Coordinates of C-alpha atoms in Angstrom, one line a residue:
M1 CA 31.1 8.5 10.8
T2 CA 31.2 5.4 12.9
N3 CA 28.7 4.7 15.7
Q4 CA 26.1 7.1 14.1
S5 CA 22.5 5.9 14.1
P6 CA 20.3 6.0 11.0
T7 CA 18.5 8.9 12.7
D8 CA 21.8 10.9 13.0
L9 CA 22.7 10.2 9.4
S10 CA 19.2 11.2 8.2
M11 CA 19.4 14.5 10.1
Q12 CA 22.7 15.3 8.3
G13 CA 21.1 14.6 5.0
L14 CA 23.2 11.5 4.4
L15 CA 20.2 9.2 3.9
S16 CA 18.6 9.1 0.5
P17 CA 15.0 10.2 0.1
L18 CA 13.8 6.6 -0.2
A19 CA 15.8 5.6 2.9
S20 CA 14.4 8.5 4.8
V21 CA 10.9 7.5 4.1
E22 CA 11.6 3.8 4.9
R23 CA 13.1 4.9 8.2
A24 CA 10.1 7.1 9.1
A25 CA 7.7 4.3 8.2
Y26 CA 9.7 1.9 10.4
E27 CA 9.3 4.4 13.3
L28 CA 5.5 4.5 12.8
R29 CA 5.4 0.7 12.8
S30 CA 7.3 0.7 16.0
G31 CA 4.8 3.1 17.7
R32 CA 7.2 6.0 17.9
P33 CA 6.4 9.6 16.8
V34 CA 7.6 11.1 13.5
F35 CA 7.9 14.7 12.3
V36 CA 6.5 15.2 8.8
V37 CA 7.7 18.5 7.4
N38 CA 6.5 20.6 4.5
G39 CA 8.5 23.8 4.4
T40 CA 9.1 26.0 7.4
E41 CA 5.5 26.7 8.5
D42 CA 3.9 23.3 7.9
A43 CA 4.9 20.4 10.0
A44 CA 3.2 17.8 12.2
I45 CA 4.1 15.2 14.8
V46 CA 2.3 12.0 14.1
I47 CA 1.9 8.5 15.5
A48 CA 0.1 5.6 13.9
T49 CA -3.4 5.3 15.2
E50 CA -3.3 1.5 15.5
M51 CA -0.2 1.8 17.6
A52 CA -1.6 4.4 20.0
T53 CA -1.4 4.0 23.8
S54 CA -2.1 6.4 26.5
E55 CA 1.6 6.9 27.1
R56 CA 2.4 7.5 23.5
I57 CA -0.5 10.0 23.1
D58 CA 0.7 11.8 26.3
D59 CA 4.3 12.0 25.0
Q60 CA 3.0 13.3 21.6
T61 CA 0.9 15.9 23.4
N62 CA 3.9 17.0 25.5
I63 CA 6.2 17.3 22.4
A64 CA 3.4 19.4 20.8
G65 CA 3.3 21.9 23.7
G66 CA 0.2 20.4 25.4
I67 CA -2.0 20.3 22.2
R68 CA -3.9 17.1 21.9
P69 CA -3.8 15.3 18.5
H70 CA -6.5 14.9 15.9
V71 CA -7.4 11.5 14.6
V72 CA -6.9 11.5 10.8
L73 CA -9.0 9.1 8.7
T74 CA -9.4 8.5 5.0
H75 CA -12.7 9.3 3.4
Y76 CA -13.4 5.5 3.0
R77 CA -13.1 4.9 6.7
A78 CA -14.9 8.1 7.6
E79 CA -17.9 7.2 5.5
T80 CA -18.1 3.9 7.3
L81 CA -18.3 5.8 10.6
K82 CA -20.9 8.3 9.1
I83 CA -18.5 11.2 9.6
R84 CA -19.1 14.3 7.4
L85 CA -16.4 14.8 4.7
Y86 CA -15.6 18.5 4.7
T87 CA -12.1 18.2 3.4
P88 CA -10.5 16.3 0.5
E89 CA -9.3 12.8 0.9
V90 CA -9.0 12.7 4.7
V91 CA -10.8 14.1 7.7
R92 CA -9.5 15.3 11.0
I93 CA -11.5 14.5 14.2
P94 CA -10.6 16.4 17.4
Y95 CA -9.4 14.1 20.2
P96 CA -12.5 12.8 21.8
D97 CA -11.7 12.7 25.5
W98 CA -14.7 10.6 26.3
L99 CA -13.2 7.6 24.4
K100 CA -10.8 5.2 25.9
V101 CA -7.5 4.6 24.0
E102 CA -8.6 1.2 22.7
Q103 CA -11.7 2.9 21.3
I104 CA -9.4 5.4 19.6
R105 CA -7.6 2.6 17.9
Q106 CA -11.0 1.2 16.8
L107 CA -11.7 4.4 14.8
A108 CA -9.0 3.1 12.4
D109 CA -9.6 -0.6 12.8
P110 CA -13.1 -1.9 11.8
Q111 CA -12.8 -5.4 13.3
F112 CA -15.3 -4.4 16.1
D113 CA -17.7 -2.3 13.9
L114 CA -20.5 -4.9 14.1
S115 CA -20.0 -6.0 17.7
D116 CA -19.6 -2.4 19.0
P117 CA -21.5 -0.2 16.6
M118 CA -22.6 2.6 18.9
R119 CA -19.9 5.3 18.3
G120 CA -19.9 9.0 17.9
P121 CA -21.2 11.3 16.8
F122 CA -17.8 12.6 15.6
N123 CA -17.5 16.1 14.2
S124 CA -14.8 16.5 11.6
E125 CA -12.8 19.8 11.2
R126 CA -13.8 22.1 8.3
E127 CA -10.5 23.8 7.9
D128 CA -8.1 22.6 5.2
V129 CA -5.9 19.7 6.2
P130 CA -2.2 20.8 6.1
A131 CA -0.1 19.0 3.5
A132 CA 2.2 17.5 6.1
I133 CA -0.7 15.7 7.7
M134 CA -2.1 14.6 4.4
S135 CA 1.3 13.0 3.6
S136 CA 1.5 11.3 7.0
V137 CA -1.5 9.1 6.0
K138 CA 0.5 7.9 2.9
L139 CA 3.5 7.3 5.2
A140 CA 1.3 4.9 7.2
K141 CA 0.3 3.1 4.0
I142 CA 4.0 2.8 3.0
G143 CA 4.5 1.2 6.5
R144 CA 1.7 -1.3 5.7
L145 CA -0.3 0.1 8.6
L146 CA -3.9 1.0 8.6
P147 CA -4.2 4.4 6.8
S148 CA -4.8 6.5 9.9
V149 CA -2.6 8.7 12.1
M150 CA -2.9 10.9 15.2
A151 CA -1.4 14.2 14.2
V152 CA -0.7 17.6 15.8
P153 CA 0.5 20.6 13.7
V154 CA 3.8 21.9 15.0
P155 CA 4.8 25.0 12.9
G156 CA 8.5 25.8 12.9
I157 CA 9.8 22.3 13.0
T158 CA 12.4 21.6 10.3
I159 CA 14.2 18.5 9.1
G160 CA 16.8 17.8 11.8
S161 CA 15.7 20.4 14.3
H162 CA 14.9 17.7 16.8
P163 CA 17.4 14.9 16.1
E164 CA 15.9 12.7 18.8
I165 CA 12.8 12.2 16.6
V166 CA 13.0 11.0 13.0
S167 CA 11.8 13.6 10.5
V168 CA 10.9 13.2 6.9
S169 CA 9.7 15.7 4.3
A170 CA 6.2 15.5 2.8
D171 CA 7.7 15.7 -0.7
E172 CA 9.8 12.6 -0.1
I173 CA 6.7 10.7 1.0
N174 CA 4.6 11.9 -1.9
E175 CA 7.4 11.0 -4.4
Y176 CA 8.1 7.6 -2.9
D177 CA 6.5 5.5 -5.6
T178 CA 8.1 7.5 -8.4
R179 CA 11.5 7.5 -6.8
S180 CA 11.3 3.8 -6.0
A181 CA 10.4 2.8 -9.5
A182 CA 12.9 5.2 -11.2
G183 CA 15.7 3.9 -9.0
L184 CA 15.2 0.2 -9.8
R185 CA 18.3 -1.6 -10.9
R186 CA 19.0 -5.2 -12.0
I187 CA 20.9 -6.8 -9.1
T188 CA 21.3 -10.4 -10.2
A189 CA 19.8 -13.1 -12.3
A190 CA 19.8 -16.9 -12.1
N191 CA 18.4 -19.8 -14.1
V192 CA 15.5 -21.4 -12.1
P193 CA 13.7 -24.2 -14.0
L194 CA 10.0 -24.1 -13.2
I195 CA 7.2 -26.6 -13.6
G196 CA 5.7 -25.5 -16.9
A197 CA 8.8 -23.5 -18.0
E198 CA 12.1 -25.2 -17.5
N199 CA 13.9 -22.5 -19.5
A200 CA 13.2 -19.8 -16.9
K201 CA 15.4 -17.4 -15.1
I202 CA 14.6 -15.0 -12.3
V203 CA 15.9 -11.4 -12.5
A204 CA 16.0 -9.4 -9.3
F205 CA 15.4 -5.7 -9.2
R206 CA 16.0 -3.4 -6.3
P207 CA 16.3 0.4 -5.9
E208 CA 19.9 1.4 -5.3
D209 CA 19.0 3.5 -2.3
G210 CA 16.3 1.5 -0.6
G211 CA 12.7 0.6 -1.3
T212 CA 10.8 -2.4 -2.4
E213 CA 12.3 -5.3 -4.4
H214 CA 10.5 -6.9 -7.4
L215 CA 11.3 -10.0 -9.5
A216 CA 11.0 -10.8 -13.2
I217 CA 10.5 -14.4 -14.3
V218 CA 11.9 -14.4 -17.9
I219 CA 10.9 -17.5 -19.9
G220 CA 12.8 -18.4 -23.0
N221 CA 14.3 -15.5 -25.1
P222 CA 11.6 -12.8 -25.6
D223 CA 12.0 -10.9 -28.8
P224 CA 12.0 -7.2 -28.0
D225 CA 11.0 -6.4 -31.6
T226 CA 7.6 -8.1 -31.1
A227 CA 4.8 -7.7 -28.6
V228 CA 6.0 -9.9 -25.7
L229 CA 3.5 -12.0 -23.8
I230 CA 3.7 -10.8 -20.2
R231 CA 1.8 -11.1 -16.9
L232 CA 1.9 -8.6 -14.0
H233 CA 1.4 -10.7 -10.9
S234 CA 1.1 -9.1 -7.5
E235 CA 2.5 -11.4 -4.8
C236 CA -0.1 -13.3 -2.8
F237 CA 1.3 -15.3 0.1
T238 CA -2.0 -17.1 0.8
G239 CA -2.8 -18.0 -2.8
D240 CA 0.7 -18.4 -4.4
V241 CA 2.4 -20.2 -1.5
L242 CA -0.4 -21.8 0.7
G243 CA -2.9 -22.5 -2.1
S244 CA -5.7 -20.5 -0.6
L245 CA -9.1 -21.0 -2.2
K246 CA -10.4 -17.6 -1.3
C247 CA -8.8 -16.0 -4.4
D248 CA -7.6 -17.1 -7.8
C249 CA -4.1 -15.8 -7.5
G250 CA -2.4 -19.2 -7.3
D251 CA -4.2 -20.4 -10.4
Q252 CA -3.3 -17.1 -12.2
L253 CA 0.4 -17.5 -11.3
R254 CA 0.8 -21.1 -12.3
G255 CA -1.5 -20.6 -15.3
A256 CA 0.5 -17.7 -16.6
I257 CA 3.8 -19.6 -16.3
D258 CA 2.2 -22.5 -18.2
Q259 CA 0.9 -20.3 -20.9
I260 CA 4.1 -18.4 -21.4
G261 CA 6.0 -21.7 -21.3
N262 CA 3.8 -23.2 -24.0
E263 CA 4.3 -20.1 -26.2
G264 CA 8.1 -20.4 -25.7
A265 CA 8.9 -16.9 -24.5
G266 CA 7.6 -14.1 -22.3
V267 CA 7.9 -12.5 -18.9
L268 CA 6.0 -12.7 -15.6
L269 CA 6.7 -9.7 -13.3
Y270 CA 6.3 -10.8 -9.7
L271 CA 5.5 -7.5 -7.9
A272 CA 5.8 -6.9 -4.1
Q273 CA 2.2 -5.6 -3.9
E274 CA 0.5 -8.0 -1.5
G275 CA -3.2 -7.6 -1.0
R276 CA -3.6 -5.2 -4.0
G277 CA -1.0 -2.9 -2.3
I278 CA -2.2 -2.9 1.3
G279 CA 0.1 -5.6 2.7
L280 CA -0.4 -9.1 4.1
I281 CA -1.7 -8.1 7.6
N282 CA -4.2 -5.7 6.2
K283 CA -5.3 -8.3 3.6
L284 CA -5.9 -10.7 6.5
R285 CA -7.9 -8.0 8.2
A286 CA -9.9 -7.7 5.0
Y287 CA -10.5 -11.5 5.0
A288 CA -11.8 -11.2 8.5
L289 CA -14.3 -8.6 7.4
Q290 CA -15.3 -10.8 4.5
D291 CA -16.1 -13.5 7.1
Q292 CA -18.5 -10.9 8.6
G293 CA -20.4 -10.7 5.3
F294 CA -18.7 -7.8 3.5
D295 CA -17.4 -8.3 0.0
T296 CA -13.8 -7.7 -1.0
V297 CA -14.3 -4.0 -2.1
E298 CA -16.4 -3.2 1.0
A299 CA -13.7 -4.8 3.2
N300 CA -10.9 -2.7 1.8
Q301 CA -12.9 0.5 2.1
R302 CA -13.9 -0.2 5.7
L303 CA -10.2 -0.5 6.5
G304 CA -9.7 2.9 4.9
F305 CA -8.2 1.8 1.6
A306 CA -9.3 2.1 -2.0
D307 CA -10.4 -1.2 -3.5
D308 CA -7.0 -1.3 -5.3
E309 CA -4.0 0.7 -4.0
R310 CA -1.5 -0.6 -6.5
V311 CA 0.7 1.5 -8.8
F312 CA 2.3 -0.3 -11.8
L313 CA 5.1 2.3 -12.4
A314 CA 7.7 -0.2 -11.2
A315 CA 6.4 -2.8 -13.7
A316 CA 6.8 -0.4 -16.6
E317 CA 10.4 0.4 -15.5
M318 CA 11.3 -3.3 -15.2
L319 CA 10.0 -3.9 -18.7
R320 CA 12.0 -1.0 -20.1
Q321 CA 15.2 -2.4 -18.5
L322 CA 14.4 -5.8 -20.1
D323 CA 14.2 -3.9 -23.5
I324 CA 10.4 -4.6 -23.8
S325 CA 8.3 -1.7 -25.1
E326 CA 5.3 -3.5 -26.5
V327 CA 3.3 -6.3 -24.8
R328 CA 0.5 -8.8 -25.0
L329 CA -0.8 -8.6 -21.4
L330 CA -2.3 -11.6 -19.7
T331 CA -5.0 -9.9 -17.5
N332 CA -8.7 -9.5 -16.8
N333 CA -8.0 -6.1 -15.2
P334 CA -8.4 -3.1 -17.5
R335 CA -6.7 -0.9 -14.9
K336 CA -3.4 -2.7 -15.6
V337 CA -3.7 -2.0 -19.3
K338 CA -4.4 1.7 -18.6
Q339 CA -1.5 2.2 -16.2
L340 CA 1.0 0.4 -18.4
E341 CA 0.1 2.6 -21.4
E342 CA 0.2 5.7 -19.2
Y343 CA 3.7 4.7 -18.2
G344 CA 4.9 4.3 -21.8
I345 CA 4.4 0.6 -22.5
K346 CA 2.3 -0.2 -25.5
V347 CA -0.3 -2.9 -24.9
A348 CA -1.0 -4.5 -28.3
E349 CA -3.4 -7.0 -26.9
R350 CA -5.2 -7.9 -23.7
V351 CA -5.1 -11.7 -23.4
E352 CA -7.9 -13.3 -21.4
H353 CA -6.7 -14.9 -18.2
V354 CA -9.7 -16.8 -16.6
F355 CA -9.8 -19.8 -14.4
A356 CA -12.7 -21.8 -12.9
S357 CA -14.1 -20.5 -9.6
N358 CA -14.8 -22.6 -6.5
E359 CA -17.3 -22.3 -3.7
H360 CA -14.8 -20.2 -1.7
N361 CA -13.9 -17.6 -4.3
E362 CA -17.1 -17.4 -6.5
R363 CA -18.4 -14.3 -4.8
Y364 CA -15.0 -12.7 -4.8
L365 CA -14.6 -13.1 -8.5
A366 CA -18.2 -11.8 -9.1
V367 CA -17.5 -8.7 -7.1
K368 CA -14.2 -8.0 -9.0
A369 CA -16.3 -8.0 -12.2
E370 CA -19.2 -6.0 -10.8
K371 CA -17.4 -3.4 -8.8
S372 CA -13.8 -3.3 -10.0
G373 CA -14.5 -3.7 -13.8
H374 CA -12.6 -7.0 -14.3
L375 CA -13.4 -8.7 -17.5
F376 CA -14.4 -12.4 -17.4

């Protein structure tokens, strides 16, 4: 088994489902094509729209037997471009030969929407979107890319039938979040005294067969027979590390540690869900759109995302492994309460978690209340 590439191993079924998805997402990020397969009659060859070049589109077309790809966009992005929504969740646009390749990329990327607004009209397909193509958009999200692909149906392709190109099943993509959470395991723990909580330790969780790592900051000795004070905190590089004033994340992080420290015991889960699940680069894209005048929800949707893409299944699994089944949740977000309860964690109390606004984040906080239902 020496000298075999990850692609070779994947074709032999030796990579786990999580690792297969991670490998396929890496290929998309690298601009290479991927086969997404759903059974024997539903398969597609896809590339990420934001990585498209003339050469890559030509290669994709040649592999597909001369058939040009469709551009696949989410409803959020399609609505921005005034494209009719004939099919659920995503739309397919026939390859518009009159557009240059950089304009194709701009169908997925809204940074030039205001400076170059004269586009289209684009006519979306009315036929049902194959499951393989639907799943490929989720694969782009997993790769922290813009949620758009260029796709061509290629019936008859099966996993491993073309070993020179990475292939992944639609089911593996669709089950990625569930598998990643279910496979979480405690890897290590270390005492890390913190400002506001010197009696803290950090517990690291990682899926055994690949996927995203998350951390639990355990303060004191939480009693599993009581409702434990906890905070679900999604990582925010700009707020947590750099002290950005555009959000309240840094205040929420440090405030939660202080409050749990003052109570003597509790847990802060530090989740790898940057930018409400869209990734750091896409969050910076959203910030650039906010500079153009769009609010935080509008910015995410213009990028093609929902206003919040996070799934808190991993958080529930981490709590279970910490023997915590009932919590007092530090949050202003009722969606966190709802998801934790759906995943089997009882929320005995929502504990208000509010901090003063500043001139840079005042509108952001107002929009979270008005459009996302946050409670302040």
